[in-house]
Amino acid sequence: DPERLLLNVNGIEVIYNHVILVLRGVSLVVPAGKIVALLGANGAGKTTTLRAVSNLLKSERGDVTKGTIHYQDERVDSMTPADLVKRGVIQVMEGRHCFGHLTIEENLLTGAYTRKVSKGDIAAALDRVYQYFPRLKQRRSSQAGYTSGGEQQMAAIGRALMADPKMILLDEPSMGLAPQIVEEIFEIVRDLNTRERVSFLLAEQNTNIALRYADYGYILESGRVMMDGTAQELASNDDVKEFYLGIE
Ligand code: ATP
């Protein structure tokens, strides 16, 4: 069933440091095979939502205090981040987080550390990454810290691909990058979605580009979903146009 839900976030509340209420009951779904955009201004709670799904908030003293998260019909909100990685839920954090002193290829290989696989499988996984990101193949021996922001963003997504993802949680892929590179990255996201059937939950402040590539979108404001709809519905909505589409 193509409309099967992969991810179902139901009414989650997140509090930092026991007092700072940041998500006030966020609900969203990601159907299998779709690209879903999580939109909204800086500070609206997009990153917090993505990190809640991977159970990565503990290290920042964040707690999910209400609501549930199901992935493939299994309740996952008390699983470890590693359990989620094993199930194919892979996070690509904002700011990219490459290991600057490692080469691009070594960075990619770190994405395969959870796979209990043979060298041959890892070589095939690397080939697959290079097929989607020819630039990374050219730069495979370069120290990541000396590559461009766009190449580091590609390496971060490539590393996620090494972990055999079913769903990638992609945080602000456009951040700090030139429009042409952003376009190139979104084209690859679309390719991964159509050819590898990877689903995406994508946090973006760049509403314009996100709505051109996503199937569906949710707009967050102050930790609440203020509006949701198909990308087409949102792109033609007057409030969205006024408040989110002029600004880039
Ligand atoms: P950005 O584009 O800046 O990432 P965002 O929509 O992703 O914005 P979040 O990063 O989720 O928003 O932040 C939501 C709110 O939670 C902000 O007000 C932020 O200051 C606050 N916040 C985030 N992390 C923490 C933390 N560890 N402790 C306290 N408050 C936090």
mmCIF file of C-alpha atoms and ligand atoms in Angstrom:
data_model
loop_
_atom_site.group_PDB
_atom_site.id
_atom_site.type_symbol
_atom_site.label_atom_id
_atom_site.label_comp_id
_atom_site.label_asym_id
_atom_site.label_seq_id
_atom_site.Cartn_x
_atom_site.Cartn_y
_atom_site.Cartn_z
ATOM 1 C CA ASP A 1 0.000 0.000 0.000
ATOM 2 C CA PRO A 2 1.702 3.177 -1.183
ATOM 3 C CA GLU A 3 -0.157 5.366 1.305
ATOM 4 C CA ARG A 4 1.072 3.335 4.269
ATOM 5 C CA LEU A 5 2.426 5.566 7.005
ATOM 6 C CA LEU A 6 6.094 5.247 7.664
ATOM 7 C CA LEU A 7 6.226 7.809 10.445
ATOM 8 C CA ASN A 8 3.388 8.966 12.666
ATOM 9 C CA VAL A 9 4.131 11.699 15.183
ATOM 10 C CA ASN A 10 1.140 12.270 17.412
ATOM 11 C CA GLY A 11 0.825 15.287 19.694
ATOM 12 C CA ILE A 12 4.377 15.507 20.939
ATOM 13 C CA GLU A 13 5.347 18.047 23.513
ATOM 14 C CA VAL A 14 9.029 18.768 24.147
ATOM 15 C CA ILE A 15 10.455 20.567 27.142
ATOM 16 C CA TYR A 16 14.106 21.599 27.521
ATOM 17 C CA ASN A 17 15.713 21.793 30.947
ATOM 18 C CA HIS A 18 12.393 20.850 32.617
ATOM 19 C CA VAL A 19 10.970 24.323 32.021
ATOM 20 C CA ILE A 20 11.267 25.552 28.432
ATOM 21 C CA LEU A 21 8.241 24.325 26.480
ATOM 22 C CA VAL A 22 9.274 24.238 22.812
ATOM 23 C CA LEU A 23 6.878 21.829 21.074
ATOM 24 C CA ARG A 24 3.239 22.257 22.088
ATOM 25 C CA GLY A 25 1.623 19.151 20.650
ATOM 26 C CA VAL A 26 3.041 18.560 17.177
ATOM 27 C CA SER A 27 1.382 15.936 14.953
ATOM 28 C CA LEU A 28 2.563 14.961 11.495
ATOM 29 C CA VAL A 29 2.837 11.928 9.258
ATOM 30 C CA VAL A 30 5.245 10.775 6.582
ATOM 31 C CA PRO A 31 3.661 8.288 4.155
ATOM 32 C CA ALA A 32 6.030 5.723 2.666
ATOM 33 C CA GLY A 33 7.830 7.054 -0.382
ATOM 34 C CA LYS A 34 7.021 10.740 0.170
ATOM 35 C CA ILE A 35 8.998 13.924 0.739
ATOM 36 C CA VAL A 36 7.450 15.894 3.580
ATOM 37 C CA ALA A 37 8.621 19.415 4.411
ATOM 38 C CA LEU A 38 8.638 20.903 7.874
ATOM 39 C CA LEU A 39 8.569 24.667 7.379
ATOM 40 C CA GLY A 40 8.686 27.714 9.588
ATOM 41 C CA ALA A 41 10.866 30.522 10.837
ATOM 42 C CA ASN A 42 14.056 30.223 12.805
ATOM 43 C CA GLY A 43 13.205 28.913 16.269
ATOM 44 C CA ALA A 44 9.780 27.492 15.374
ATOM 45 C CA GLY A 45 10.814 23.994 16.490
ATOM 46 C CA LYS A 46 11.796 22.215 13.284
ATOM 47 C CA THR A 47 15.144 20.898 14.505
ATOM 48 C CA THR A 48 13.605 19.856 17.810
ATOM 49 C CA THR A 49 10.948 17.854 15.957
ATOM 50 C CA LEU A 50 13.514 15.999 13.834
ATOM 51 C CA ARG A 51 15.694 15.264 16.835
ATOM 52 C CA ALA A 52 12.717 14.040 18.851
ATOM 53 C CA VAL A 53 12.007 11.438 16.141
ATOM 54 C CA SER A 54 15.554 10.055 16.420
ATOM 55 C CA ASN A 55 15.452 10.320 20.211
ATOM 56 C CA LEU A 56 18.451 12.656 20.163
ATOM 57 C CA LEU A 57 17.186 15.247 22.637
ATOM 58 C CA LYS A 58 18.509 13.753 25.865
ATOM 59 C CA SER A 59 22.030 15.096 25.338
ATOM 60 C CA GLU A 60 20.542 18.603 25.129
ATOM 61 C CA ARG A 61 18.392 18.072 28.218
ATOM 62 C CA GLY A 62 15.253 17.844 26.129
ATOM 63 C CA ASP A 63 12.368 15.509 26.999
ATOM 64 C CA VAL A 64 9.330 14.363 25.068
ATOM 65 C CA THR A 65 6.719 14.831 27.802
ATOM 66 C CA LYS A 66 3.528 14.091 25.841
ATOM 67 C CA GLY A 67 2.510 12.286 22.685
ATOM 68 C CA THR A 68 3.729 9.242 20.792
ATOM 69 C CA ILE A 69 5.942 8.447 17.805
ATOM 70 C CA HIS A 70 5.324 5.376 15.654
ATOM 71 C CA TYR A 71 7.562 4.182 12.860
ATOM 72 C CA GLN A 72 6.294 1.351 10.660
ATOM 73 C CA ASP A 73 3.529 0.725 13.212
ATOM 74 C CA GLU A 74 6.012 0.213 16.015
ATOM 75 C CA ARG A 75 6.178 2.627 18.911
ATOM 76 C CA VAL A 76 9.683 4.133 18.858
ATOM 77 C CA ASP A 77 9.698 7.060 21.258
ATOM 78 C CA SER A 78 11.634 5.193 23.918
ATOM 79 C CA MET A 79 14.089 3.510 21.564
ATOM 80 C CA THR A 80 17.734 4.487 21.409
ATOM 81 C CA PRO A 81 19.054 6.503 18.464
ATOM 82 C CA ALA A 82 21.008 3.376 17.403
ATOM 83 C CA ASP A 83 17.816 1.258 17.337
ATOM 84 C CA LEU A 84 16.295 3.801 14.984
ATOM 85 C CA VAL A 85 19.355 3.760 12.738
ATOM 86 C CA LYS A 86 19.042 -0.038 12.535
ATOM 87 C CA ARG A 87 15.461 0.387 11.353
ATOM 88 C CA GLY A 88 16.583 2.768 8.626
ATOM 89 C CA VAL A 89 15.803 6.139 10.234
ATOM 90 C CA ILE A 90 18.854 8.290 9.558
ATOM 91 C CA GLN A 91 19.426 11.857 10.711
ATOM 92 C CA VAL A 92 21.411 14.423 8.694
ATOM 93 C CA MET A 93 22.035 17.242 11.114
ATOM 94 C CA GLU A 94 22.031 20.941 10.441
ATOM 95 C CA GLY A 95 25.517 22.304 9.899
ATOM 96 C CA ARG A 96 26.516 19.025 8.248
ATOM 97 C CA HIS A 97 28.973 17.769 10.862
ATOM 98 C CA CYS A 98 31.600 16.229 8.634
ATOM 99 C CA PHE A 99 34.787 15.030 10.238
ATOM 100 C CA GLY A 100 37.052 17.759 8.868
ATOM 101 C CA HIS A 101 40.302 15.864 9.303
ATOM 102 C CA LEU A 102 39.023 12.771 7.476
ATOM 103 C CA THR A 103 38.770 12.462 3.713
ATOM 104 C CA ILE A 104 35.406 12.575 1.975
ATOM 105 C CA GLU A 105 35.570 8.802 1.472
ATOM 106 C CA GLU A 106 36.440 8.158 5.107
ATOM 107 C CA ASN A 107 33.491 10.341 6.085
ATOM 108 C CA LEU A 108 31.226 8.239 3.877
ATOM 109 C CA LEU A 109 32.564 5.036 5.422
ATOM 110 C CA THR A 110 31.602 6.240 8.908
ATOM 111 C CA GLY A 111 27.986 5.979 7.723
ATOM 112 C CA ALA A 112 28.351 2.233 7.225
ATOM 113 C CA TYR A 113 29.550 1.457 10.730
ATOM 114 C CA THR A 114 26.244 -0.019 11.834
ATOM 115 C CA ARG A 115 26.012 -2.384 8.876
ATOM 116 C CA LYS A 116 27.174 -5.869 9.619
ATOM 117 C CA VAL A 117 28.275 -6.380 6.067
ATOM 118 C CA SER A 118 31.133 -7.607 3.959
ATOM 119 C CA LYS A 119 33.741 -5.422 2.310
ATOM 120 C CA GLY A 120 32.070 -6.104 -1.037
ATOM 121 C CA ASP A 121 28.771 -4.694 0.215
ATOM 122 C CA ILE A 122 30.482 -1.608 1.522
ATOM 123 C CA ALA A 123 32.212 -1.099 -1.826
ATOM 124 C CA ALA A 124 28.828 -1.405 -3.547
ATOM 125 C CA ALA A 125 27.332 1.122 -1.117
ATOM 126 C CA LEU A 126 30.172 3.554 -1.856
ATOM 127 C CA ASP A 127 29.624 3.102 -5.588
ATOM 128 C CA ARG A 128 25.965 3.880 -5.119
ATOM 129 C CA VAL A 129 26.829 7.117 -3.284
ATOM 130 C CA TYR A 130 29.266 8.128 -6.029
ATOM 131 C CA GLN A 131 26.629 7.428 -8.651
ATOM 132 C CA TYR A 132 24.331 9.995 -7.017
ATOM 133 C CA PHE A 133 27.119 12.394 -6.109
ATOM 134 C CA PRO A 134 29.755 12.399 -8.867
ATOM 135 C CA ARG A 135 31.337 15.439 -7.204
ATOM 136 C CA LEU A 136 32.115 13.342 -4.140
ATOM 137 C CA LYS A 137 33.857 10.776 -6.286
ATOM 138 C CA GLN A 138 36.119 13.487 -7.662
ATOM 139 C CA ARG A 139 36.790 14.714 -4.129
ATOM 140 C CA ARG A 140 37.012 11.286 -2.459
ATOM 141 C CA SER A 141 40.619 11.766 -1.280
ATOM 142 C CA SER A 142 40.244 15.404 -0.197
ATOM 143 C CA GLN A 143 40.182 16.263 3.459
ATOM 144 C CA ALA A 144 36.543 17.146 4.150
ATOM 145 C CA GLY A 145 37.485 20.300 6.059
ATOM 146 C CA TYR A 146 38.940 21.748 2.885
ATOM 147 C CA THR A 147 35.979 21.008 0.626
ATOM 148 C CA SER A 148 33.139 23.464 -0.086
ATOM 149 C CA GLY A 149 29.994 23.799 1.992
ATOM 150 C CA GLY A 150 28.008 22.156 -0.801
ATOM 151 C CA GLU A 151 30.376 19.205 -0.964
ATOM 152 C CA GLN A 152 30.175 18.782 2.797
ATOM 153 C CA GLN A 153 26.378 18.818 2.628
ATOM 154 C CA MET A 154 26.538 16.182 -0.106
ATOM 155 C CA ALA A 155 28.940 14.119 2.010
ATOM 156 C CA ALA A 156 26.523 14.325 4.945
ATOM 157 C CA ILE A 157 23.664 13.011 2.795
ATOM 158 C CA GLY A 158 25.993 10.442 1.196
ATOM 159 C CA ARG A 159 26.975 9.205 4.635
ATOM 160 C CA ALA A 160 23.280 8.734 5.457
ATOM 161 C CA LEU A 161 22.889 6.760 2.236
ATOM 162 C CA MET A 162 25.710 4.441 3.347
ATOM 163 C CA ALA A 163 23.526 3.392 6.301
ATOM 164 C CA ASP A 164 20.836 2.022 3.968
ATOM 165 C CA PRO A 165 18.083 4.471 4.937
ATOM 166 C CA LYS A 166 14.345 4.050 4.573
ATOM 167 C CA MET A 167 13.782 7.527 5.893
ATOM 168 C CA ILE A 168 16.165 10.477 6.058
ATOM 169 C CA LEU A 169 15.533 13.306 8.496
ATOM 170 C CA LEU A 170 17.228 16.174 6.719
ATOM 171 C CA ASP A 171 17.785 19.385 8.647
ATOM 172 C CA GLU A 172 18.088 22.608 6.664
ATOM 173 C CA PRO A 173 20.057 21.311 3.672
ATOM 174 C CA SER A 174 20.062 24.745 2.000
ATOM 175 C CA MET A 175 21.727 26.520 4.900
ATOM 176 C CA GLY A 176 24.554 28.811 3.812
ATOM 177 C CA LEU A 177 24.707 27.458 0.268
ATOM 178 C CA ALA A 178 24.490 29.217 -3.094
ATOM 179 C CA PRO A 179 21.140 28.793 -4.910
ATOM 180 C CA GLN A 180 22.627 26.674 -7.681
ATOM 181 C CA ILE A 181 24.148 24.196 -5.219
ATOM 182 C CA VAL A 182 20.888 24.096 -3.251
ATOM 183 C CA GLU A 183 19.080 23.195 -6.452
ATOM 184 C CA GLU A 184 21.638 20.465 -7.197
ATOM 185 C CA ILE A 185 21.162 18.975 -3.721
ATOM 186 C CA PHE A 186 17.368 19.010 -3.968
ATOM 187 C CA GLU A 187 17.576 17.299 -7.362
ATOM 188 C CA ILE A 188 19.571 14.503 -5.724
ATOM 189 C CA VAL A 189 17.048 14.291 -2.880
ATOM 190 C CA ARG A 190 14.321 13.841 -5.498
ATOM 191 C CA ASP A 191 16.400 11.161 -7.275
ATOM 192 C CA LEU A 192 16.960 9.258 -4.034
ATOM 193 C CA ASN A 193 13.252 9.471 -3.368
ATOM 194 C CA THR A 194 12.170 8.191 -6.767
ATOM 195 C CA ARG A 195 14.910 5.675 -7.504
ATOM 196 C CA GLU A 196 15.746 4.336 -4.030
ATOM 197 C CA ARG A 197 12.312 4.976 -2.464
ATOM 198 C CA VAL A 198 13.905 6.843 0.432
ATOM 199 C CA SER A 199 11.297 8.941 2.261
ATOM 200 C CA PHE A 200 12.270 12.347 3.605
ATOM 201 C CA LEU A 201 11.232 14.553 6.466
ATOM 202 C CA LEU A 202 12.916 17.781 5.558
ATOM 203 C CA ALA A 203 13.224 20.867 7.765
ATOM 204 C CA GLU A 204 13.651 24.050 5.731
ATOM 205 C CA GLN A 205 13.460 27.782 6.205
ATOM 206 C CA ASN A 206 13.631 28.146 2.440
ATOM 207 C CA THR A 207 9.912 27.581 1.868
ATOM 208 C CA ASN A 208 10.146 28.287 -1.810
ATOM 209 C CA ILE A 209 12.541 25.511 -2.735
ATOM 210 C CA ALA A 210 11.100 23.045 -0.207
ATOM 211 C CA LEU A 211 7.624 23.380 -1.708
ATOM 212 C CA ARG A 212 8.975 22.807 -5.196
ATOM 213 C CA TYR A 213 10.364 19.401 -4.225
ATOM 214 C CA ALA A 214 8.119 18.188 -1.404
ATOM 215 C CA ASP A 215 4.824 16.337 -1.727
ATOM 216 C CA TYR A 216 3.353 17.694 1.464
ATOM 217 C CA GLY A 217 4.213 20.384 4.005
ATOM 218 C CA TYR A 218 3.621 21.383 7.618
ATOM 219 C CA ILE A 219 4.169 24.934 8.821
ATOM 220 C CA LEU A 220 5.353 25.275 12.389
ATOM 221 C CA GLU A 221 4.963 28.422 14.439
ATOM 222 C CA SER A 222 6.069 28.588 18.076
ATOM 223 C CA GLY A 223 5.997 24.837 18.458
ATOM 224 C CA ARG A 224 2.600 24.239 16.855
ATOM 225 C CA VAL A 225 1.507 23.142 13.394
ATOM 226 C CA MET A 226 -0.298 26.231 12.099
ATOM 227 C CA MET A 227 -1.121 24.855 8.667
ATOM 228 C CA ASP A 228 -0.549 21.792 6.554
ATOM 229 C CA GLY A 229 -1.375 20.701 3.042
ATOM 230 C CA THR A 230 -0.040 19.432 -0.229
ATOM 231 C CA ALA A 231 2.902 21.419 -1.553
ATOM 232 C CA GLN A 232 0.610 22.862 -4.234
ATOM 233 C CA GLU A 233 -2.017 23.943 -1.715
ATOM 234 C CA LEU A 234 0.571 25.641 0.468
ATOM 235 C CA ALA A 235 2.365 27.321 -2.434
ATOM 236 C CA SER A 236 -0.883 28.903 -3.616
ATOM 237 C CA ASN A 237 -2.154 29.880 -0.153
ATOM 238 C CA ASP A 238 -2.246 33.661 0.358
ATOM 239 C CA ASP A 239 -0.937 33.584 3.932
ATOM 240 C CA VAL A 240 1.928 31.308 2.962
ATOM 241 C CA LYS A 241 2.739 33.608 0.054
ATOM 242 C CA GLU A 242 2.679 36.682 2.271
ATOM 243 C CA PHE A 243 4.581 35.324 5.264
ATOM 244 C CA TYR A 244 6.868 32.637 3.891
ATOM 245 C CA LEU A 245 7.397 32.899 0.164
ATOM 246 C CA GLY A 246 8.896 36.355 -0.352
ATOM 247 C CA ILE A 247 11.675 35.769 2.162
ATOM 248 C CA GLU A 248 14.766 33.832 1.310
HETATM 249 P P1 ATP B 1 16.485 26.665 13.558
HETATM 250 O O1 ATP B 1 16.230 26.989 12.147
HETATM 251 O O2 ATP B 1 17.195 27.759 14.310
HETATM 252 O O3 ATP B 1 17.074 25.324 13.806
HETATM 253 P P2 ATP B 1 14.086 25.500 14.473
HETATM 254 O O4 ATP B 1 12.735 25.787 13.928
HETATM 255 O O5 ATP B 1 14.735 24.266 14.020
HETATM 256 O O6 ATP B 1 15.039 26.695 14.203
HETATM 257 P P3 ATP B 1 14.642 24.656 17.123
HETATM 258 O O7 ATP B 1 16.105 24.631 16.892
HETATM 259 O O8 ATP B 1 13.922 23.386 17.248
HETATM 260 O O9 ATP B 1 13.926 25.552 16.035
HETATM 261 O O10 ATP B 1 14.393 25.540 18.420
HETATM 262 C C1 ATP B 1 13.087 25.811 18.921
HETATM 263 C C2 ATP B 1 13.191 26.613 20.200
HETATM 264 O O11 ATP B 1 13.808 25.821 21.229
HETATM 265 C C3 ATP B 1 14.030 27.863 20.088
HETATM 266 O O12 ATP B 1 13.383 28.882 20.814
HETATM 267 C C4 ATP B 1 15.330 27.495 20.764
HETATM 268 O O13 ATP B 1 15.933 28.616 21.351
HETATM 269 C C5 ATP B 1 14.898 26.488 21.814
HETATM 270 N N1 ATP B 1 15.953 25.492 22.093
HETATM 271 C C6 ATP B 1 16.565 24.688 21.208
HETATM 272 N N2 ATP B 1 17.456 23.875 21.803
HETATM 273 C C7 ATP B 1 17.409 24.174 23.121
HETATM 274 C C8 ATP B 1 18.094 23.678 24.291
HETATM 275 N N3 ATP B 1 18.977 22.705 24.207
HETATM 276 N N4 ATP B 1 17.787 24.220 25.482
HETATM 277 C C9 ATP B 1 16.864 25.211 25.560
HETATM 278 N N5 ATP B 1 16.182 25.712 24.526
HETATM 279 C C10 ATP B 1 16.446 25.204 23.315
#
